[in-house]
Amino acid sequence: MMHKHIQIKDLGLSFPHKTCFENFNCQIVYGNRIAIIGRNGSGKSTLLKMIARYFEPSNGTIMYGEDVIIGYVPQVIEDHTNLSGGECLNDSITKAFTQDPNILLLDEPTNHLDPRNRQGLMRMLQNYPGTLIIVSHDTEFLRHCIDTIWYIDNKKIHTFSGKYDDYIHEIKLKRTSIEGELAVLNHQKKDMHDKLMKEQQRTAKRSC
């Protein structure tokens, strides 16, 4: 069953010692396949919990339609169970699917999977018709299972629509552009310094 659009308005996450992100506005449309990426401690898993209604945002709101059914699979931790990582994940996904969710939230789902289970999970998610939002560092997973990226950086959530490789290409272009601008500024700074030194030398000679 399809769900109506989910509206995120002015969303923020802050703790006494830091602000993870603020003023995030977005619309989640049925069928979106979103990856949340960013540095450790940037608030990725907590953002996922906010959407899953397990954590209250510091600011802002998330507005759901009555037809939204959420399946949430938290990060698997092997140490607290006798099951393997793959078995824990399969158990969690099975429980999530008992609700017949139209939006599926996964937190680092491939962390403890062997190659066979990893490929099986990717195939399953590629065939999942609903909305998918994942937190993941798995490059292959991101390449094959998502079409939108939310990147948390410098207290903002930056959105990119497109494939993961296109996103990486754009980041490299931006980095090259910034490096070029810095090189120009450094060259201008050196020119100004050289001119100043020459002017000081001329002034010194005139005063002799």
PDB file of N, CA, C and O in Angstrom, residues 1-6 28-32 65-69 100-103 128-131:
ATOM      1  N   MET A   1       0.841  -1.199   0.000  1.00  0.00           N
ATOM      2  CA  MET A   1       0.000   0.000   0.000  1.00  0.00           C
ATOM      3  C   MET A   1       0.876   1.249   0.000  1.00  0.00           C
ATOM      4  O   MET A   1       1.813   1.370   0.793  1.00  0.00           O
ATOM      5  N   MET A   2       0.581   2.165  -0.898  1.00  0.00           N
ATOM      6  CA  MET A   2       1.343   3.412  -0.964  1.00  0.00           C
ATOM      7  C   MET A   2       1.019   4.298   0.238  1.00  0.00           C
ATOM      8  O   MET A   2      -0.028   4.161   0.859  1.00  0.00           O
ATOM      9  N   HIS A   3       1.965   5.201   0.569  1.00  0.00           N
ATOM     10  CA  HIS A   3       1.714   6.169   1.638  1.00  0.00           C
ATOM     11  C   HIS A   3       1.766   7.586   1.074  1.00  0.00           C
ATOM     12  O   HIS A   3       2.401   7.843   0.050  1.00  0.00           O
ATOM     13  N   LYS A   4       1.071   8.492   1.741  1.00  0.00           N
ATOM     14  CA  LYS A   4       1.134   9.903   1.355  1.00  0.00           C
ATOM     15  C   LYS A   4       2.520  10.461   1.684  1.00  0.00           C
ATOM     16  O   LYS A   4       3.280   9.872   2.450  1.00  0.00           O
ATOM     17  N   HIS A   5       2.825  11.617   1.118  1.00  0.00           N
ATOM     18  CA  HIS A   5       4.130  12.235   1.345  1.00  0.00           C
ATOM     19  C   HIS A   5       4.353  12.494   2.836  1.00  0.00           C
ATOM     20  O   HIS A   5       3.427  12.841   3.571  1.00  0.00           O
ATOM     21  N   ILE A   6       5.598  12.313   3.262  1.00  0.00           N
ATOM     22  CA  ILE A   6       5.997  12.649   4.630  1.00  0.00           C
ATOM     23  C   ILE A   6       6.708  14.000   4.581  1.00  0.00           C
ATOM     24  O   ILE A   6       7.648  14.186   3.796  1.00  0.00           O
ATOM     25  N   ILE A  28       9.461  13.327   1.811  1.00  0.00           N
ATOM     26  CA  ILE A  28       9.724  11.932   1.449  1.00  0.00           C
ATOM     27  C   ILE A  28       8.529  11.426   0.658  1.00  0.00           C
ATOM     28  O   ILE A  28       7.401  11.425   1.146  1.00  0.00           O
ATOM     29  N   VAL A  29       8.792  11.008  -0.571  1.00  0.00           N
ATOM     30  CA  VAL A  29       7.749  10.545  -1.477  1.00  0.00           C
ATOM     31  C   VAL A  29       7.783   9.015  -1.524  1.00  0.00           C
ATOM     32  O   VAL A  29       8.865   8.410  -1.475  1.00  0.00           O
ATOM     33  N   TYR A  30       6.619   8.405  -1.635  1.00  0.00           N
ATOM     34  CA  TYR A  30       6.555   6.946  -1.712  1.00  0.00           C
ATOM     35  C   TYR A  30       7.495   6.433  -2.808  1.00  0.00           C
ATOM     36  O   TYR A  30       7.492   6.927  -3.928  1.00  0.00           O
ATOM     37  N   GLY A  31       8.304   5.428  -2.452  1.00  0.00           N
ATOM     38  CA  GLY A  31       9.235   4.837  -3.401  1.00  0.00           C
ATOM     39  C   GLY A  31      10.632   5.430  -3.362  1.00  0.00           C
ATOM     40  O   GLY A  31      11.544   4.912  -4.017  1.00  0.00           O
ATOM     41  N   ASN A  32      10.823   6.537  -2.620  1.00  0.00           N
ATOM     42  CA  ASN A  32      12.179   7.087  -2.446  1.00  0.00           C
ATOM     43  C   ASN A  32      13.088   6.023  -1.836  1.00  0.00           C
ATOM     44  O   ASN A  32      12.659   5.204  -1.024  1.00  0.00           O
ATOM     45  N   GLY A  65       1.173  10.906   7.091  1.00  0.00           N
ATOM     46  CA  GLY A  65      -0.211  10.592   6.805  1.00  0.00           C
ATOM     47  C   GLY A  65      -0.646   9.380   7.618  1.00  0.00           C
ATOM     48  O   GLY A  65       0.193   8.619   8.124  1.00  0.00           O
ATOM     49  N   GLU A  66      -1.942   9.199   7.754  1.00  0.00           N
ATOM     50  CA  GLU A  66      -2.450   8.066   8.529  1.00  0.00           C
ATOM     51  C   GLU A  66      -2.113   6.725   7.888  1.00  0.00           C
ATOM     52  O   GLU A  66      -2.148   5.679   8.546  1.00  0.00           O
ATOM     53  N   ASP A  67      -1.758   6.746   6.600  1.00  0.00           N
ATOM     54  CA  ASP A  67      -1.497   5.496   5.890  1.00  0.00           C
ATOM     55  C   ASP A  67      -0.044   5.039   5.982  1.00  0.00           C
ATOM     56  O   ASP A  67       0.333   4.030   5.381  1.00  0.00           O
ATOM     57  N   VAL A  68       0.803   5.744   6.716  1.00  0.00           N
ATOM     58  CA  VAL A  68       2.214   5.375   6.843  1.00  0.00           C
ATOM     59  C   VAL A  68       2.365   4.202   7.812  1.00  0.00           C
ATOM     60  O   VAL A  68       1.899   4.249   8.949  1.00  0.00           O
ATOM     61  N   ILE A  69       3.014   3.142   7.346  1.00  0.00           N
ATOM     62  CA  ILE A  69       3.319   1.978   8.181  1.00  0.00           C
ATOM     63  C   ILE A  69       4.839   1.795   8.150  1.00  0.00           C
ATOM     64  O   ILE A  69       5.417   1.531   7.092  1.00  0.00           O
ATOM     65  N   ASP A 100       3.770  -5.424   7.391  1.00  0.00           N
ATOM     66  CA  ASP A 100       3.548  -5.049   5.992  1.00  0.00           C
ATOM     67  C   ASP A 100       3.842  -3.558   5.790  1.00  0.00           C
ATOM     68  O   ASP A 100       2.976  -2.784   5.342  1.00  0.00           O
ATOM     69  N   PRO A 101       5.074  -3.124   6.095  1.00  0.00           N
ATOM     70  CA  PRO A 101       5.390  -1.692   6.058  1.00  0.00           C
ATOM     71  C   PRO A 101       5.465  -1.145   4.643  1.00  0.00           C
ATOM     72  O   PRO A 101       5.848  -1.850   3.711  1.00  0.00           O
ATOM     73  N   ASN A 102       5.098   0.123   4.488  1.00  0.00           N
ATOM     74  CA  ASN A 102       5.317   0.791   3.204  1.00  0.00           C
ATOM     75  C   ASN A 102       6.503   1.751   3.268  1.00  0.00           C
ATOM     76  O   ASN A 102       6.817   2.426   2.295  1.00  0.00           O
ATOM     77  N   ILE A 103       7.155   1.820   4.448  1.00  0.00           N
ATOM     78  CA  ILE A 103       8.430   2.534   4.566  1.00  0.00           C
ATOM     79  C   ILE A 103       9.334   1.705   5.479  1.00  0.00           C
ATOM     80  O   ILE A 103       8.951   1.351   6.596  1.00  0.00           O
ATOM     81  N   TYR A 128      12.036  -4.530  -3.123  1.00  0.00           N
ATOM     82  CA  TYR A 128      11.068  -3.962  -2.180  1.00  0.00           C
ATOM     83  C   TYR A 128      10.401  -2.742  -2.824  1.00  0.00           C
ATOM     84  O   TYR A 128      11.082  -1.802  -3.238  1.00  0.00           O
ATOM     85  N   PRO A 129       9.075  -2.716  -2.917  1.00  0.00           N
ATOM     86  CA  PRO A 129       8.408  -1.640  -3.664  1.00  0.00           C
ATOM     87  C   PRO A 129       8.218  -0.342  -2.892  1.00  0.00           C
ATOM     88  O   PRO A 129       7.953   0.697  -3.491  1.00  0.00           O
ATOM     89  N   GLY A 130       8.329  -0.386  -1.554  1.00  0.00           N
ATOM     90  CA  GLY A 130       8.019   0.795  -0.753  1.00  0.00           C
ATOM     91  C   GLY A 130       9.180   1.764  -0.641  1.00  0.00           C
ATOM     92  O   GLY A 130      10.160   1.711  -1.390  1.00  0.00           O
ATOM     93  N   THR A 131       9.065   2.665   0.322  1.00  0.00           N
ATOM     94  CA  THR A 131      10.092   3.670   0.593  1.00  0.00           C
ATOM     95  C   THR A 131      11.185   3.045   1.459  1.00  0.00           C
ATOM     96  O   THR A 131      10.891   2.365   2.436  1.00  0.00           O
TER      97      THR A 131
END
